[in-house]
mmCIF file of C-alpha atoms in Angstrom:
data_model
loop_
_atom_site.group_PDB
_atom_site.id
_atom_site.type_symbol
_atom_site.label_atom_id
_atom_site.label_comp_id
_atom_site.label_asym_id
_atom_site.label_seq_id
_atom_site.Cartn_x
_atom_site.Cartn_y
_atom_site.Cartn_z
ATOM 1 C CA UNK A 1 -52.960 -46.116 27.821
ATOM 2 C CA UNK A 2 -50.801 -43.005 28.221
ATOM 3 C CA UNK A 3 -53.132 -40.783 30.172
ATOM 4 C CA UNK A 4 -53.853 -43.740 32.854
ATOM 5 C CA UNK A 5 -49.596 -44.594 32.555
ATOM 6 C CA UNK A 6 -48.930 -40.501 33.069
ATOM 7 C CA UNK A 7 -51.687 -41.014 36.340
ATOM 8 C CA UNK A 8 -50.039 -43.933 37.748
ATOM 9 C CA UNK A 9 -46.888 -42.177 37.431
ATOM 10 C CA UNK A 10 -48.031 -39.117 39.194
ATOM 11 C CA UNK A 11 -49.767 -40.804 41.418
ATOM 12 C CA UNK A 12 -47.369 -43.358 42.362
ATOM 13 C CA UNK A 13 -44.470 -40.576 42.613
ATOM 14 C CA UNK A 14 -46.437 -38.327 45.031
ATOM 15 C CA UNK A 15 -47.293 -40.843 47.234
ATOM 16 C CA UNK A 16 -43.339 -42.175 47.012
ATOM 17 C CA UNK A 17 -42.423 -38.849 48.306
ATOM 18 C CA UNK A 18 -44.541 -38.861 50.965
ATOM 19 C CA UNK A 19 -43.903 -42.408 52.117
ATOM 20 C CA UNK A 20 -40.241 -41.975 51.287
ATOM 21 C CA UNK A 21 -39.816 -38.023 53.394
ATOM 22 C CA UNK A 22 -38.746 -39.084 56.474
ATOM 23 C CA UNK A 23 -36.523 -41.368 54.344
ATOM 24 C CA UNK A 24 -35.205 -38.356 52.150
ATOM 25 C CA UNK A 25 -34.465 -36.105 54.945
ATOM 26 C CA UNK A 26 -32.242 -38.276 56.828
ATOM 27 C CA UNK A 27 -30.389 -38.866 53.643
ATOM 28 C CA UNK A 28 -30.486 -35.119 53.242
ATOM 29 C CA UNK A 29 -28.974 -34.940 57.171
ATOM 30 C CA UNK A 30 -26.597 -37.963 56.563
ATOM 31 C CA UNK A 31 -24.952 -35.748 53.560
ATOM 32 C CA UNK A 32 -24.636 -32.355 54.675
ATOM 33 C CA UNK A 33 -23.468 -33.546 58.183
ATOM 34 C CA UNK A 34 -20.798 -35.617 56.345
ATOM 35 C CA UNK A 35 -19.436 -34.235 53.746
ATOM 36 C CA UNK A 36 -21.275 -30.521 53.340
ATOM 37 C CA UNK A 37 -23.140 -29.639 50.501
ATOM 38 C CA UNK A 38 -24.490 -29.755 47.543
ATOM 39 C CA UNK A 39 -26.798 -32.305 48.110
ATOM 40 C CA UNK A 40 -28.095 -33.532 45.603
ATOM 41 C CA UNK A 41 -26.389 -34.445 42.150
ATOM 42 C CA UNK A 42 -27.512 -33.570 38.723
ATOM 43 C CA UNK A 43 -26.524 -35.065 35.882
ATOM 44 C CA UNK A 44 -27.568 -35.083 31.820
ATOM 45 C CA UNK A 45 -29.030 -38.371 30.962
ATOM 46 C CA UNK A 46 -31.083 -39.183 27.430
ATOM 47 C CA UNK A 47 -35.098 -39.809 27.595
ATOM 48 C CA UNK A 48 -37.369 -40.628 24.770
ATOM 49 C CA UNK A 49 -36.490 -39.513 21.696
ATOM 50 C CA UNK A 50 -32.361 -39.238 23.037
ATOM 51 C CA UNK A 51 -34.164 -35.901 24.376
ATOM 52 C CA UNK A 52 -31.962 -34.515 27.128
ATOM 53 C CA UNK A 53 -33.024 -33.929 30.711
ATOM 54 C CA UNK A 54 -31.032 -33.626 33.895
ATOM 55 C CA UNK A 55 -31.797 -36.598 36.552
ATOM 56 C CA UNK A 56 -31.799 -35.994 40.262
ATOM 57 C CA UNK A 57 -29.916 -38.374 42.866
ATOM 58 C CA UNK A 58 -29.019 -37.968 46.098
ATOM 59 C CA UNK A 59 -24.662 -36.846 45.586
ATOM 60 C CA UNK A 60 -23.037 -39.938 46.813
ATOM 61 C CA UNK A 61 -19.333 -39.355 44.923
ATOM 62 C CA UNK A 62 -17.116 -35.849 46.725
ATOM 63 C CA UNK A 63 -13.621 -35.761 44.581
ATOM 64 C CA UNK A 64 -13.823 -38.893 42.581
ATOM 65 C CA UNK A 65 -14.233 -41.297 45.483
ATOM 66 C CA UNK A 66 -17.817 -42.684 47.023
ATOM 67 C CA UNK A 67 -18.641 -40.774 50.826
ATOM 68 C CA UNK A 68 -19.231 -42.894 53.322
ATOM 69 C CA UNK A 69 -23.112 -41.953 53.097
ATOM 70 C CA UNK A 70 -23.385 -42.652 49.452
ATOM 71 C CA UNK A 71 -22.023 -45.967 49.900
ATOM 72 C CA UNK A 72 -24.898 -46.789 52.168
ATOM 73 C CA UNK A 73 -27.407 -44.673 50.011
ATOM 74 C CA UNK A 74 -26.042 -46.575 46.805
ATOM 75 C CA UNK A 75 -26.014 -50.055 48.304
ATOM 76 C CA UNK A 76 -29.689 -49.590 49.259
ATOM 77 C CA UNK A 77 -30.961 -47.380 46.168
ATOM 78 C CA UNK A 78 -32.066 -44.475 48.159
ATOM 79 C CA UNK A 79 -30.129 -42.417 46.047
ATOM 80 C CA UNK A 80 -32.730 -42.900 43.537
ATOM 81 C CA UNK A 81 -35.384 -41.388 45.783
ATOM 82 C CA UNK A 82 -35.518 -37.412 44.192
ATOM 83 C CA UNK A 83 -36.231 -39.061 40.766
ATOM 84 C CA UNK A 84 -39.727 -39.168 42.198
ATOM 85 C CA UNK A 85 -39.631 -35.192 41.218
ATOM 86 C CA UNK A 86 -38.172 -36.232 37.825
ATOM 87 C CA UNK A 87 -41.887 -38.028 37.461
ATOM 88 C CA UNK A 88 -43.381 -35.571 38.549
ATOM 89 C CA UNK A 89 -41.993 -33.179 35.971
ATOM 90 C CA UNK A 90 -42.841 -35.802 33.062
ATOM 91 C CA UNK A 91 -39.210 -36.377 32.394
ATOM 92 C CA UNK A 92 -39.279 -40.323 33.549
ATOM 93 C CA UNK A 93 -41.866 -42.974 33.995
ATOM 94 C CA UNK A 94 -42.034 -44.761 37.258
ATOM 95 C CA UNK A 95 -41.068 -48.023 34.455
ATOM 96 C CA UNK A 96 -39.511 -47.988 31.320
ATOM 97 C CA UNK A 97 -35.786 -48.216 30.221
ATOM 98 C CA UNK A 98 -33.235 -46.407 32.226
ATOM 99 C CA UNK A 99 -31.704 -43.306 31.437
ATOM 100 C CA UNK A 100 -28.563 -43.502 30.225
ATOM 101 C CA UNK A 101 -26.176 -40.605 29.253
ATOM 102 C CA UNK A 102 -25.174 -39.617 25.881
ATOM 103 C CA UNK A 103 -21.849 -41.677 25.837
ATOM 104 C CA UNK A 104 -22.945 -44.420 27.374
ATOM 105 C CA UNK A 105 -25.638 -44.903 24.180
ATOM 106 C CA UNK A 106 -22.570 -44.067 21.860
ATOM 107 C CA UNK A 107 -20.152 -47.108 24.355
ATOM 108 C CA UNK A 108 -23.151 -49.358 24.511
ATOM 109 C CA UNK A 109 -23.465 -49.379 20.558
ATOM 110 C CA UNK A 110 -27.420 -48.125 20.910
ATOM 111 C CA UNK A 111 -27.906 -45.350 18.897
ATOM 112 C CA UNK A 112 -27.933 -47.736 15.650
ATOM 113 C CA UNK A 113 -31.497 -49.166 14.618
ATOM 114 C CA UNK A 114 -31.335 -51.948 16.046
ATOM 115 C CA UNK A 115 -31.776 -49.844 19.278
ATOM 116 C CA UNK A 116 -34.809 -47.403 18.088
ATOM 117 C CA UNK A 117 -37.252 -49.281 20.280
ATOM 118 C CA UNK A 118 -35.379 -48.390 23.279
ATOM 119 C CA UNK A 119 -35.676 -44.660 22.871
ATOM 120 C CA UNK A 120 -39.878 -45.109 21.569
ATOM 121 C CA UNK A 121 -40.638 -45.083 25.223
ATOM 122 C CA UNK A 122 -40.310 -43.106 28.426
ATOM 123 C CA UNK A 123 -37.168 -43.421 30.336
ATOM 124 C CA UNK A 124 -37.940 -44.714 33.662
ATOM 125 C CA UNK A 125 -37.248 -45.494 37.303
ATOM 126 C CA UNK A 126 -36.781 -48.583 36.912
ATOM 127 C CA UNK A 127 -37.466 -51.396 34.434
ATOM 128 C CA UNK A 128 -37.164 -55.446 33.531
ATOM 129 C CA UNK A 129 -33.601 -54.846 32.838
ATOM 130 C CA UNK A 130 -32.980 -54.136 36.815
ATOM 131 C CA UNK A 131 -34.784 -56.456 37.932
ATOM 132 C CA UNK A 132 -33.045 -59.265 35.987
ATOM 133 C CA UNK A 133 -29.103 -57.633 36.016
ATOM 134 C CA UNK A 134 -27.092 -55.163 34.544
ATOM 135 C CA UNK A 135 -25.905 -57.054 31.058
ATOM 136 C CA UNK A 136 -25.814 -54.583 28.065
ATOM 137 C CA UNK A 137 -26.992 -57.179 25.331
ATOM 138 C CA UNK A 138 -29.371 -58.836 27.771
ATOM 139 C CA UNK A 139 -30.637 -55.283 28.601
ATOM 140 C CA UNK A 140 -31.201 -53.877 25.587
ATOM 141 C CA UNK A 141 -33.292 -57.041 25.402
ATOM 142 C CA UNK A 142 -35.930 -56.472 27.695
ATOM 143 C CA UNK A 143 -35.848 -53.117 26.899
ATOM 144 C CA UNK A 144 -36.860 -54.231 23.703
ATOM 145 C CA UNK A 145 -39.351 -56.677 25.224
ATOM 146 C CA UNK A 146 -41.006 -53.940 27.349
ATOM 147 C CA UNK A 147 -41.571 -51.467 24.157
ATOM 148 C CA UNK A 148 -43.218 -54.380 22.713
ATOM 149 C CA UNK A 149 -46.210 -55.092 25.407
ATOM 150 C CA UNK A 150 -46.493 -52.064 27.024
ATOM 151 C CA UNK A 151 -49.355 -52.065 29.901
ATOM 152 C CA UNK A 152 -50.208 -50.754 33.195
ATOM 153 C CA UNK A 153 -50.624 -54.416 34.197
ATOM 154 C CA UNK A 154 -46.992 -55.216 32.879
ATOM 155 C CA UNK A 155 -46.014 -51.680 35.562
ATOM 156 C CA UNK A 156 -47.491 -52.699 38.056
ATOM 157 C CA UNK A 157 -45.780 -56.550 38.270
ATOM 158 C CA UNK A 158 -42.373 -54.402 37.287
ATOM 159 C CA UNK A 159 -43.517 -52.129 40.577
ATOM 160 C CA UNK A 160 -44.596 -54.994 42.697
#
């Protein structure tokens, strides 16, 4: 199962990087022309087992404000495309509970025993909670559901 999921992740991320390369090049140029460097934003998030890792995104803010290009990238979800690199590195999976910061884990109350299943699987670029909405109690319940019913079929349906 794990080998199949990793193969799914690597194939999908490599394919995604190739397919979205023109879009990523345009996003890079738009950020550089509109607002300059840096192009990427890194943030420490919690991965499987609450291990920290650095998530990669296109930078969408400057001085606490969303930039013009950043607003477009966020609205379309294109700011997340650099996370294909996180998938290739093995820090993320294509599908799984979204990674959050340690501060958000504390704020949401996702540090106790009831949240343990959420931390038992690899974090994902997308997951059940992202398809259904963003309410925290519902997200945790959907993350638990994903953990109880893992598999490439479910992952494929979520990606589709």
